[in-house]
mmCIF file of C-alpha atoms (C1' of nucleotides) in Angstrom:
data_model
loop_
_atom_site.group_PDB
_atom_site.id
_atom_site.type_symbol
_atom_site.label_atom_id
_atom_site.label_comp_id
_atom_site.label_asym_id
_atom_site.label_seq_id
_atom_site.Cartn_x
_atom_site.Cartn_y
_atom_site.Cartn_z
ATOM 1 C CA UNK A 1 77.814 148.967 115.190
ATOM 2 C CA UNK A 2 77.467 148.199 118.850
ATOM 3 C CA UNK A 3 76.809 144.583 117.931
ATOM 4 C CA UNK A 4 80.144 144.390 116.148
ATOM 5 C CA UNK A 5 81.943 145.760 119.157
ATOM 6 C CA UNK A 6 80.518 143.116 121.460
ATOM 7 C CA UNK A 7 81.474 140.290 119.111
ATOM 8 C CA UNK A 8 85.064 141.443 118.857
ATOM 9 C CA UNK A 9 85.342 141.623 122.590
ATOM 10 C CA UNK A 10 84.023 138.130 122.987
ATOM 11 C CA UNK A 11 86.439 136.737 120.435
ATOM 12 C CA UNK A 12 89.375 138.503 122.024
ATOM 13 C CA UNK A 13 88.672 137.080 125.447
ATOM 14 C CA UNK A 14 88.829 133.545 124.115
ATOM 15 C CA UNK A 15 92.392 133.836 122.940
ATOM 16 C CA UNK A 16 93.389 135.851 125.973
ATOM 17 C CA UNK A 17 92.325 133.796 128.981
ATOM 18 C CA UNK A 18 92.691 130.051 128.928
ATOM 19 C CA UNK A 19 91.639 129.802 132.549
ATOM 20 C CA UNK A 20 88.648 131.199 134.428
ATOM 21 C CA UNK A 21 85.567 130.427 132.393
ATOM 22 C CA UNK A 22 86.240 130.923 128.710
ATOM 23 C CA UNK A 23 82.824 129.542 127.915
ATOM 24 C CA UNK A 24 81.231 132.633 129.372
ATOM 25 C CA UNK A 25 83.085 134.798 126.908
ATOM 26 C CA UNK A 26 81.743 132.948 123.890
ATOM 27 C CA UNK A 27 78.847 134.529 122.106
ATOM 28 C CA UNK A 28 75.822 132.756 120.668
ATOM 29 C CA UNK A 29 77.512 132.085 117.330
ATOM 30 C CA UNK A 30 80.641 130.522 118.812
ATOM 31 C CA UNK A 31 78.486 128.206 120.880
ATOM 32 C CA UNK A 32 76.458 127.234 117.840
ATOM 33 C CA UNK A 33 79.685 126.455 115.993
ATOM 34 C CA UNK A 34 80.961 124.308 118.845
ATOM 35 C CA UNK A 35 77.684 122.459 119.175
ATOM 36 C CA UNK A 36 77.715 121.652 115.485
ATOM 37 C CA UNK A 37 81.360 120.592 115.329
ATOM 38 C CA UNK A 38 80.942 118.375 118.363
ATOM 39 C CA UNK A 39 78.079 116.624 116.606
ATOM 40 C CA UNK A 40 79.503 116.508 113.109
ATOM 41 C CA UNK A 41 82.764 118.122 112.151
ATOM 42 C CA UNK A 42 82.776 116.727 108.627
ATOM 43 C CA UNK A 43 80.479 119.550 107.600
ATOM 44 C CA UNK A 44 82.000 121.995 105.136
ATOM 45 C CA UNK A 45 82.795 125.509 106.237
ATOM 46 C CA UNK A 46 80.235 127.066 103.899
ATOM 47 C CA UNK A 47 77.493 124.826 105.247
ATOM 48 C CA UNK A 48 78.561 125.632 108.787
ATOM 49 C CA UNK A 49 78.576 129.327 107.981
ATOM 50 C CA UNK A 50 75.043 129.079 106.630
ATOM 51 C CA UNK A 51 73.862 127.277 109.751
ATOM 52 C CA UNK A 52 75.181 129.931 112.085
ATOM 53 C CA UNK A 53 74.116 132.697 109.686
ATOM 54 C CA UNK A 54 77.540 134.049 108.964
ATOM 55 C CA UNK A 55 79.696 134.581 105.901
ATOM 56 C CA UNK A 56 82.137 131.779 105.125
ATOM 57 C CA UNK A 57 85.348 133.691 105.883
ATOM 58 C CA UNK A 58 83.996 135.017 109.157
ATOM 59 C CA UNK A 59 82.969 131.531 110.163
ATOM 60 C CA UNK A 60 86.349 130.100 109.246
ATOM 61 C CA UNK A 61 88.104 132.749 111.281
ATOM 62 C CA UNK A 62 86.072 131.818 114.328
ATOM 63 C CA UNK A 63 86.750 128.113 113.935
ATOM 64 C CA UNK A 64 90.466 128.728 113.633
ATOM 65 C CA UNK A 65 90.395 130.978 116.667
ATOM 66 C CA UNK A 66 88.633 128.258 118.632
ATOM 67 C CA UNK A 67 91.304 125.779 117.610
ATOM 68 C CA UNK A 68 94.186 128.084 118.412
ATOM 69 C CA UNK A 69 92.694 128.987 121.762
ATOM 70 C CA UNK A 70 92.844 125.320 122.681
ATOM 71 C CA UNK A 71 89.121 125.036 123.278
ATOM 72 C CA UNK A 72 88.907 122.680 120.336
ATOM 73 C CA UNK A 73 91.485 120.069 121.204
ATOM 74 C CA UNK A 74 91.232 118.270 117.898
ATOM 75 C CA UNK A 75 89.027 116.789 115.226
ATOM 76 C CA UNK A 76 88.877 113.005 115.120
ATOM 77 C CA UNK A 77 86.976 110.133 113.600
ATOM 78 C CA UNK A 78 85.091 107.945 116.057
ATOM 79 C CA UNK A 79 85.132 104.226 115.451
ATOM 80 C CA UNK A 80 82.163 102.092 116.384
ATOM 81 C CA UNK A 81 83.591 99.613 118.917
ATOM 82 C CA UNK A 82 81.076 96.916 118.168
ATOM 83 C CA UNK A 83 81.716 97.099 114.443
ATOM 84 C CA UNK A 84 85.424 96.951 115.185
ATOM 85 C CA UNK A 85 85.012 93.731 117.098
ATOM 86 C CA UNK A 86 85.377 95.180 120.577
ATOM 87 C CA UNK A 87 81.816 95.343 121.764
ATOM 88 C CA UNK A 88 82.648 94.551 125.343
ATOM 89 C CA UNK A 89 83.419 97.284 127.830
ATOM 90 C CA UNK A 90 84.792 96.612 131.299
ATOM 91 C CA UNK A 91 85.335 99.087 134.090
ATOM 92 C CA UNK A 92 88.095 98.124 136.482
ATOM 93 C CA UNK A 93 88.774 99.331 139.983
ATOM 94 C CA UNK A 94 92.365 98.918 141.108
ATOM 95 C CA UNK A 95 93.885 98.993 144.584
ATOM 96 C CA UNK A 96 97.648 99.213 144.884
ATOM 97 C CA UNK A 97 99.785 97.454 147.498
ATOM 98 C CA UNK A 98 101.581 100.538 148.624
ATOM 99 C CA UNK A 99 100.766 104.201 148.227
ATOM 100 C CA UNK A 100 104.192 105.442 147.246
ATOM 101 C CA UNK A 101 105.030 107.752 144.338
ATOM 102 C CA UNK A 102 107.183 105.021 142.786
ATOM 103 C CA UNK A 103 104.359 102.529 143.042
ATOM 104 C CA UNK A 104 101.937 104.898 141.336
ATOM 105 C CA UNK A 105 104.365 105.870 138.606
ATOM 106 C CA UNK A 106 105.226 102.286 137.829
ATOM 107 C CA UNK A 107 101.593 101.278 137.643
ATOM 108 C CA UNK A 108 100.618 104.185 135.415
ATOM 109 C CA UNK A 109 103.388 103.464 132.988
ATOM 110 C CA UNK A 110 102.301 99.848 132.654
ATOM 111 C CA UNK A 111 98.570 100.563 132.618
ATOM 112 C CA UNK A 112 98.792 102.699 129.488
ATOM 113 C CA UNK A 113 100.167 99.742 127.585
ATOM 114 C CA UNK A 114 97.264 97.448 128.393
ATOM 115 C CA UNK A 115 95.550 96.487 125.163
ATOM 116 C CA UNK A 116 92.256 98.243 124.701
ATOM 117 C CA UNK A 117 92.676 100.561 127.674
ATOM 118 C CA UNK A 118 90.623 103.634 126.894
ATOM 119 C CA UNK A 119 90.719 105.439 130.213
ATOM 120 C CA UNK A 120 92.812 105.388 133.351
ATOM 121 C CA UNK A 121 92.229 107.752 136.246
ATOM 122 C CA UNK A 122 93.536 108.230 139.754
ATOM 123 C CA UNK A 123 90.550 108.487 142.067
ATOM 124 C CA UNK A 124 89.623 109.126 145.662
ATOM 125 C CA UNK A 125 87.770 106.521 147.678
ATOM 126 C CA UNK A 126 88.121 102.801 148.049
ATOM 127 C CA UNK A 127 90.086 102.434 144.807
ATOM 128 C CA UNK A 128 93.331 103.951 143.648
ATOM 129 C CA UNK A 129 92.520 103.748 139.940
ATOM 130 C CA UNK A 130 89.633 103.299 137.605
ATOM 131 C CA UNK A 131 90.330 101.971 134.140
ATOM 132 C CA UNK A 132 87.998 101.264 131.241
ATOM 133 C CA UNK A 133 88.973 98.593 128.788
ATOM 134 C CA UNK A 134 87.466 97.677 125.442
ATOM 135 C CA UNK A 135 87.722 94.116 124.302
ATOM 136 C CA UNK A 136 85.952 91.622 122.101
ATOM 137 C CA UNK A 137 84.050 89.314 124.441
ATOM 138 C CA UNK A 138 84.254 87.663 127.831
ATOM 139 C CA UNK A 139 86.778 85.136 126.563
ATOM 140 C CA UNK A 140 89.140 87.795 125.317
ATOM 141 C CA UNK A 141 88.668 89.763 128.516
ATOM 142 C CA UNK A 142 89.428 86.717 130.572
ATOM 143 C CA UNK A 143 92.635 86.266 128.610
ATOM 144 C CA UNK A 144 93.503 89.940 129.075
ATOM 145 C CA UNK A 145 92.753 89.625 132.771
ATOM 146 C CA UNK A 146 94.947 86.590 133.222
ATOM 147 C CA UNK A 147 97.792 87.701 130.987
ATOM 148 C CA UNK A 148 98.022 91.438 131.516
ATOM 149 C CA UNK A 149 95.918 92.864 134.318
ATOM 150 C CA UNK A 150 97.076 90.428 136.977
ATOM 151 C CA UNK A 151 100.674 91.270 136.106
ATOM 152 C CA UNK A 152 100.327 95.011 136.486
ATOM 153 C CA UNK A 153 102.984 96.110 138.994
ATOM 154 C CA UNK A 154 102.102 96.753 142.626
ATOM 155 C CA UNK A 155 98.479 95.656 142.375
ATOM 156 C CA UNK A 156 96.783 94.374 145.521
ATOM 157 C CA UNK A 157 93.292 93.994 144.153
ATOM 158 C CA UNK A 158 91.436 94.263 140.868
ATOM 159 C CA UNK A 159 87.682 94.436 140.752
ATOM 160 C CA UNK A 160 85.983 94.154 137.389
ATOM 161 C CA UNK A 161 82.618 95.660 136.503
ATOM 162 C CA UNK A 162 81.384 94.275 133.242
ATOM 163 C CA UNK A 163 79.261 96.735 131.286
ATOM 164 C CA UNK A 164 75.960 95.107 130.393
ATOM 165 C CA UNK A 165 74.431 98.078 128.613
ATOM 166 C CA UNK A 166 75.810 101.400 127.492
ATOM 167 C CA UNK A 167 73.095 103.911 128.273
ATOM 168 C CA UNK A 168 75.096 106.960 127.347
ATOM 169 C CA UNK A 169 78.572 107.504 125.982
ATOM 170 C CA UNK A 170 79.320 110.883 124.535
ATOM 171 C CA UNK A 171 82.222 113.146 123.722
ATOM 172 C CA UNK A 172 79.826 116.042 123.446
ATOM 173 C CA UNK A 173 80.204 118.801 125.904
ATOM 174 C CA UNK A 174 77.204 120.750 127.165
ATOM 175 C CA UNK A 175 77.240 124.381 126.096
ATOM 176 C CA UNK B 1 97.255 90.151 90.904
ATOM 177 C CA UNK B 2 96.844 88.114 93.994
ATOM 178 C CA UNK B 3 97.156 91.338 95.910
ATOM 179 C CA UNK B 4 94.181 92.803 94.091
ATOM 180 C CA UNK B 5 92.118 89.753 94.818
ATOM 181 C CA UNK B 6 92.787 90.031 98.516
ATOM 182 C CA UNK B 7 91.873 93.690 98.564
ATOM 183 C CA UNK B 8 88.605 93.106 96.799
ATOM 184 C CA UNK B 9 87.720 90.426 99.206
ATOM 185 C CA UNK B 10 88.551 92.686 102.094
ATOM 186 C CA UNK B 11 86.473 95.562 100.838
ATOM 187 C CA UNK B 12 83.503 93.334 100.152
ATOM 188 C CA UNK B 13 83.486 91.862 103.597
ATOM 189 C CA UNK B 14 83.390 95.277 105.196
ATOM 190 C CA UNK B 15 80.158 96.304 103.581
ATOM 191 C CA UNK B 16 78.703 92.847 103.848
ATOM 192 C CA UNK B 17 79.159 91.727 107.446
ATOM 193 C CA UNK B 18 78.719 94.144 110.283
ATOM 194 C CA UNK B 19 79.309 91.408 112.805
ATOM 195 C CA UNK B 20 82.101 88.866 113.186
ATOM 196 C CA UNK B 21 85.404 90.732 113.060
ATOM 197 C CA UNK B 22 85.386 93.350 110.331
ATOM 198 C CA UNK B 23 88.803 94.558 111.407
ATOM 199 C CA UNK B 24 90.347 91.365 110.155
ATOM 200 C CA UNK B 25 88.997 92.068 106.706
ATOM 201 C CA UNK B 26 90.608 95.492 106.443
ATOM 202 C CA UNK B 27 93.809 95.721 104.482
ATOM 203 C CA UNK B 28 96.905 97.702 105.384
ATOM 204 C CA UNK B 29 95.681 100.872 103.682
ATOM 205 C CA UNK B 30 92.292 100.934 105.400
ATOM 206 C CA UNK B 31 93.991 100.542 108.745
ATOM 207 C CA UNK B 32 96.389 103.358 107.955
ATOM 208 C CA UNK B 33 93.439 105.554 107.036
ATOM 209 C CA UNK B 34 91.630 104.730 110.267
ATOM 210 C CA UNK B 35 94.721 105.330 112.363
ATOM 211 C CA UNK B 36 95.197 108.729 110.790
ATOM 212 C CA UNK B 37 91.562 109.810 111.035
ATOM 213 C CA UNK B 38 91.367 108.745 114.651
ATOM 214 C CA UNK B 39 94.350 110.949 115.394
ATOM 215 C CA UNK B 40 93.471 113.901 113.191
ATOM 216 C CA UNK B 41 90.503 113.950 110.868
ATOM 217 C CA UNK B 42 90.972 117.570 109.861
ATOM 218 C CA UNK B 43 93.578 116.467 107.356
ATOM 219 C CA UNK B 44 92.621 117.078 103.733
ATOM 220 C CA UNK B 45 91.849 114.143 101.517
ATOM 221 C CA UNK B 46 94.815 114.790 99.235
ATOM 222 C CA UNK B 47 97.185 114.841 102.199
ATOM 223 C CA UNK B 48 95.636 111.647 103.529
ATOM 224 C CA UNK B 49 95.946 110.028 100.112
ATOM 225 C CA UNK B 50 99.614 110.932 99.978
ATOM 226 C CA UNK B 51 100.191 109.453 103.445
ATOM 227 C CA UNK B 52 98.689 106.110 102.537
ATOM 228 C CA UNK B 53 100.231 106.223 99.065
ATOM 229 C CA UNK B 54 97.036 106.289 97.076
ATOM 230 C CA UNK B 55 95.399 108.608 94.564
ATOM 231 C CA UNK B 56 92.930 111.126 95.969
ATOM 232 C CA UNK B 57 89.783 109.577 94.470
ATOM 233 C CA UNK B 58 90.699 106.071 95.585
ATOM 234 C CA UNK B 59 91.376 107.335 99.088
ATOM 235 C CA UNK B 60 88.118 109.238 99.232
ATOM 236 C CA UNK B 61 86.170 106.172 98.152
ATOM 237 C CA UNK B 62 87.684 104.123 100.936
ATOM 238 C CA UNK B 63 86.896 106.752 103.539
ATOM 239 C CA UNK B 64 83.309 106.922 102.379
ATOM 240 C CA UNK B 65 83.024 103.172 102.461
ATOM 241 C CA UNK B 66 84.325 103.118 105.999
ATOM 242 C CA UNK B 67 81.693 105.654 106.945
ATOM 243 C CA UNK B 68 78.864 103.836 105.217
ATOM 244 C CA UNK B 69 79.887 100.524 106.700
ATOM 245 C CA UNK B 70 79.405 102.078 110.128
ATOM 246 C CA UNK B 71 82.960 101.463 111.218
ATOM 247 C CA UNK B 72 83.483 105.212 111.304
ATOM 248 C CA UNK B 73 80.620 106.334 113.505
ATOM 249 C CA UNK B 74 81.269 109.995 112.934
ATOM 250 C CA UNK B 75 83.760 112.816 112.793
ATOM 251 C CA UNK B 76 83.637 115.211 115.702
ATOM 252 C CA UNK B 77 85.520 118.057 117.314
ATOM 253 C CA UNK B 78 86.832 117.355 120.805
ATOM 254 C CA UNK B 79 86.583 120.126 123.331
ATOM 255 C CA UNK B 80 89.186 120.522 126.028
ATOM 256 C CA UNK B 81 87.184 120.163 129.259
ATOM 257 C CA UNK B 82 89.558 122.253 131.320
ATOM 258 C CA UNK B 83 89.514 125.086 128.819
ATOM 259 C CA UNK B 84 85.742 124.864 128.803
ATOM 260 C CA UNK B 85 85.584 125.327 132.540
ATOM 261 C CA UNK B 86 84.798 121.733 133.431
ATOM 262 C CA UNK B 87 88.127 120.435 134.583
ATOM 263 C CA UNK B 88 86.685 118.181 137.231
ATOM 264 C CA UNK B 89 85.742 114.602 136.486
ATOM 265 C CA UNK B 90 83.785 112.417 138.888
ATOM 266 C CA UNK B 91 82.998 108.747 138.571
ATOM 267 C CA UNK B 92 79.824 107.690 140.320
ATOM 268 C CA UNK B 93 78.685 104.255 141.376
ATOM 269 C CA UNK B 94 74.939 103.907 141.801
ATOM 270 C CA UNK B 95 72.885 101.272 143.596
ATOM 271 C CA UNK B 96 69.145 101.198 143.018
ATOM 272 C CA UNK B 97 66.490 100.406 145.606
ATOM 273 C CA UNK B 98 64.779 97.744 143.600
ATOM 274 C CA UNK B 99 65.919 95.711 140.620
ATOM 275 C CA UNK B 100 62.800 95.993 138.513
ATOM 276 C CA UNK B 101 62.620 96.868 134.810
ATOM 277 C CA UNK B 102 60.552 99.954 135.649
ATOM 278 C CA UNK B 103 63.079 101.082 138.206
ATOM 279 C CA UNK B 104 65.942 100.749 135.720
ATOM 280 C CA UNK B 105 64.053 102.458 132.921
ATOM 281 C CA UNK B 106 63.063 105.374 135.095
ATOM 282 C CA UNK B 107 66.579 105.863 136.368
ATOM 283 C CA UNK B 108 68.136 105.713 132.909
ATOM 284 C CA UNK B 109 65.747 108.268 131.564
ATOM 285 C CA UNK B 110 66.586 110.693 134.343
ATOM 286 C CA UNK B 111 70.324 109.989 134.379
ATOM 287 C CA UNK B 112 70.770 111.123 130.792
ATOM 288 C CA UNK B 113 69.502 114.545 131.718
ATOM 289 C CA UNK B 114 72.045 115.112 134.467
ATOM 290 C CA UNK B 115 74.177 118.111 133.550
ATOM 291 C CA UNK B 116 77.641 117.120 132.412
ATOM 292 C CA UNK B 117 76.920 113.396 132.363
ATOM 293 C CA UNK B 118 79.320 111.928 129.823
ATOM 294 C CA UNK B 119 78.820 108.221 130.404
ATOM 295 C CA UNK B 120 76.243 105.980 132.005
ATOM 296 C CA UNK B 121 76.527 102.206 132.005
ATOM 297 C CA UNK B 122 74.734 99.274 133.535
ATOM 298 C CA UNK B 123 77.325 97.087 135.206
ATOM 299 C CA UNK B 124 77.716 93.809 137.020
ATOM 300 C CA UNK B 125 79.000 93.693 140.572
ATOM 301 C CA UNK B 126 78.291 95.745 143.642
ATOM 302 C CA UNK B 127 76.866 98.650 141.651
ATOM 303 C CA UNK B 128 73.974 98.872 139.245
ATOM 304 C CA UNK B 129 75.343 101.835 137.299
ATOM 305 C CA UNK B 130 78.517 103.712 136.703
ATOM 306 C CA UNK B 131 78.313 107.286 135.541
ATOM 307 C CA UNK B 132 81.002 109.819 134.726
ATOM 308 C CA UNK B 133 80.226 113.463 135.149
ATOM 309 C CA UNK B 134 82.172 116.526 134.097
ATOM 310 C CA UNK B 135 81.816 119.644 136.142
ATOM 311 C CA UNK B 136 83.695 122.790 137.039
ATOM 312 C CA UNK B 137 85.012 122.248 140.549
ATOM 313 C CA UNK B 138 84.149 120.621 143.863
ATOM 314 C CA UNK B 139 81.668 123.366 144.647
ATOM 315 C CA UNK B 140 79.749 122.874 141.459
ATOM 316 C CA UNK B 141 79.858 119.119 141.917
ATOM 317 C CA UNK B 142 78.545 119.465 145.419
ATOM 318 C CA UNK B 143 75.669 121.513 144.061
ATOM 319 C CA UNK B 144 75.029 118.948 141.355
ATOM 320 C CA UNK B 145 75.152 116.196 143.942
ATOM 321 C CA UNK B 146 72.671 117.903 146.228
ATOM 322 C CA UNK B 147 70.323 119.179 143.550
ATOM 323 C CA UNK B 148 70.298 116.453 140.924
ATOM 324 C CA UNK B 149 72.047 113.227 141.847
ATOM 325 C CA UNK B 150 70.275 112.748 145.162
ATOM 326 C CA UNK B 151 66.964 113.205 143.402
ATOM 327 C CA UNK B 152 67.536 110.551 140.769
ATOM 328 C CA UNK B 153 64.595 108.133 140.991
ATOM 329 C CA UNK B 154 64.941 104.828 142.838
ATOM 330 C CA UNK B 155 68.442 105.423 144.124
ATOM 331 C CA UNK B 156 69.511 103.625 147.279
ATOM 332 C CA UNK B 157 73.144 104.654 147.317
ATOM 333 C CA UNK B 158 75.518 106.902 145.426
ATOM 334 C CA UNK B 159 79.241 106.586 145.841
ATOM 335 C CA UNK B 160 81.449 109.269 144.300
ATOM 336 C CA UNK B 161 85.010 108.761 143.135
ATOM 337 C CA UNK B 162 86.650 112.076 142.424
ATOM 338 C CA UNK B 163 89.233 111.916 139.671
ATOM 339 C CA UNK B 164 92.514 113.364 140.928
ATOM 340 C CA UNK B 165 94.531 112.792 137.785
ATOM 341 C CA UNK B 166 93.609 111.724 134.279
ATOM 342 C CA UNK B 167 96.355 109.351 133.208
ATOM 343 C CA UNK B 168 94.772 108.328 129.946
ATOM 344 C CA UNK B 169 91.631 109.344 128.144
ATOM 345 C CA UNK B 170 91.404 108.424 124.520
ATOM 346 C CA UNK B 171 88.867 107.885 121.789
ATOM 347 C CA UNK B 172 91.478 106.091 119.719
ATOM 348 C CA UNK B 173 90.906 102.491 119.003
ATOM 349 C CA UNK B 174 93.806 100.071 118.652
ATOM 350 C CA UNK B 175 94.183 98.706 115.132
ATOM 351 C "C1'" DC C 1 85.796 95.612 91.875
ATOM 352 C "C1'" DT C 2 89.480 98.588 92.220
ATOM 353 C "C1'" DT C 3 92.682 102.004 90.548
ATOM 354 C "C1'" DG C 4 94.514 106.426 88.623
ATOM 355 C "C1'" DA C 5 94.211 110.525 85.187
ATOM 356 C "C1'" DA C 6 91.757 114.277 83.639
ATOM 357 C "C1'" DA C 7 87.934 117.560 83.867
ATOM 358 C "C1'" DT C 8 84.520 120.004 86.444
ATOM 359 C "C1'" DA C 9 82.324 122.053 90.524
ATOM 360 C "C1'" DC C 10 82.971 123.560 94.852
ATOM 361 C "C1'" DT C 11 85.459 125.045 98.712
ATOM 362 C "C1'" DA C 12 88.979 127.194 101.473
ATOM 363 C "C1'" DC C 13 91.619 131.010 101.818
ATOM 364 C "C1'" DT C 14 93.441 135.953 100.997
ATOM 365 C "C1'" DA C 15 93.117 140.828 100.173
ATOM 366 C "C1'" DC C 16 90.503 144.475 100.604
ATOM 367 C "C1'" DG C 17 86.661 147.576 101.711
ATOM 368 C "C1'" DC D 1 82.251 141.583 109.466
ATOM 369 C "C1'" DG D 2 81.348 141.082 104.444
ATOM 370 C "C1'" DT D 3 82.519 141.024 99.207
ATOM 371 C "C1'" DA D 4 85.233 139.596 95.561
ATOM 372 C "C1'" DG D 5 88.866 137.181 93.628
ATOM 373 C "C1'" DT D 6 92.370 133.378 93.565
ATOM 374 C "C1'" DA D 7 94.340 128.942 94.753
ATOM 375 C "C1'" DG D 8 93.516 124.547 95.996
ATOM 376 C "C1'" DT D 9 90.486 120.801 96.978
ATOM 377 C "C1'" DA D 10 86.734 117.523 96.540
ATOM 378 C "C1'" DT D 11 84.147 114.991 93.382
ATOM 379 C "C1'" DT D 12 82.680 112.953 88.994
ATOM 380 C "C1'" DT D 13 83.762 110.687 84.755
ATOM 381 C "C1'" DC D 14 86.087 107.452 82.381
ATOM 382 C "C1'" DA D 15 89.512 104.263 80.731
ATOM 383 C "C1'" DA D 16 92.369 100.448 82.280
ATOM 384 C "C1'" DG D 17 93.989 96.660 85.153
#
DNA sequence: CTTGAAATACTACTACG
DNA sequence: CGTAGTAGTATTTCAAG
């Protein structure tokens, strides 16, 4: 009885507050669901329900609540880069010529169109941007570098850090 | 009839060769499937089949083949970091004291245990490693920095690049 | 080796207690 | 939240290209 009350409260808080720390308002079961779905979301709802020791409808309701609350941003298939012929990863530090809003906007617009660009972030420190780019091999990166990166607008300097070994690369979020 | 021949060839190559460029051996339908699943894998198989203009069983077989071939590494739920109370992203460049195998191994082992560490790569250039870490805010990062990062084994220097704005962050692979 | 149609088994989903 | 019932889906079988 009391147990039920606590669960409802927890579930309500999720949908209510998107800010603060929504993670704190998740109970043990919600966390177990998120952990599982972050690892393998192709699991069926009944199997998931069994894992978290819940009935199927109750489990489904929680999953849908987590999606609607925005905590689960989406469910996607991950492609193995190496198998897809893009085993090379390069991290790029970019310094712009001028630090004007126009300069930044122009660069960002162009950067998103760079083939294989997976990430692009504005950062503090000695660089203006960090980008990560997936490509096939050093030849293809060299081509990309010469044909696209060097022509990005307003760029003063580009420093490339070739990734020799990927120790860790996860989409999983610690709960 | 020629069309069928090409498709068969394509499908065979996928399961056969994991190297080379498996993407080249995928036909139009496989690419459409991958594009869709990378965007939203929560779609039902019948809906996916309709999108790629195929019968449900045929579509399901292709999806399973793509999984078995390793091209689809997995299907996962993505959590919104901000909603999960980890809206801050920091990129860290690490320089080790000594460049010995033991030194690298020890660091890598410890780095994977850092709370919120999403990526860790060995790189060429002025750094030995790049790591990306998700955390709540500057306070929590400062704590992490003082309590964990500074105690990573064999570290000579750590340079932090705070991410001010995430322009692009995708798991989607260009096909 | 693939495709699509039909049949079966299972699952998601709804209504209700 | 759980139980029971319904609708829809995944999955297998099989015949055909």
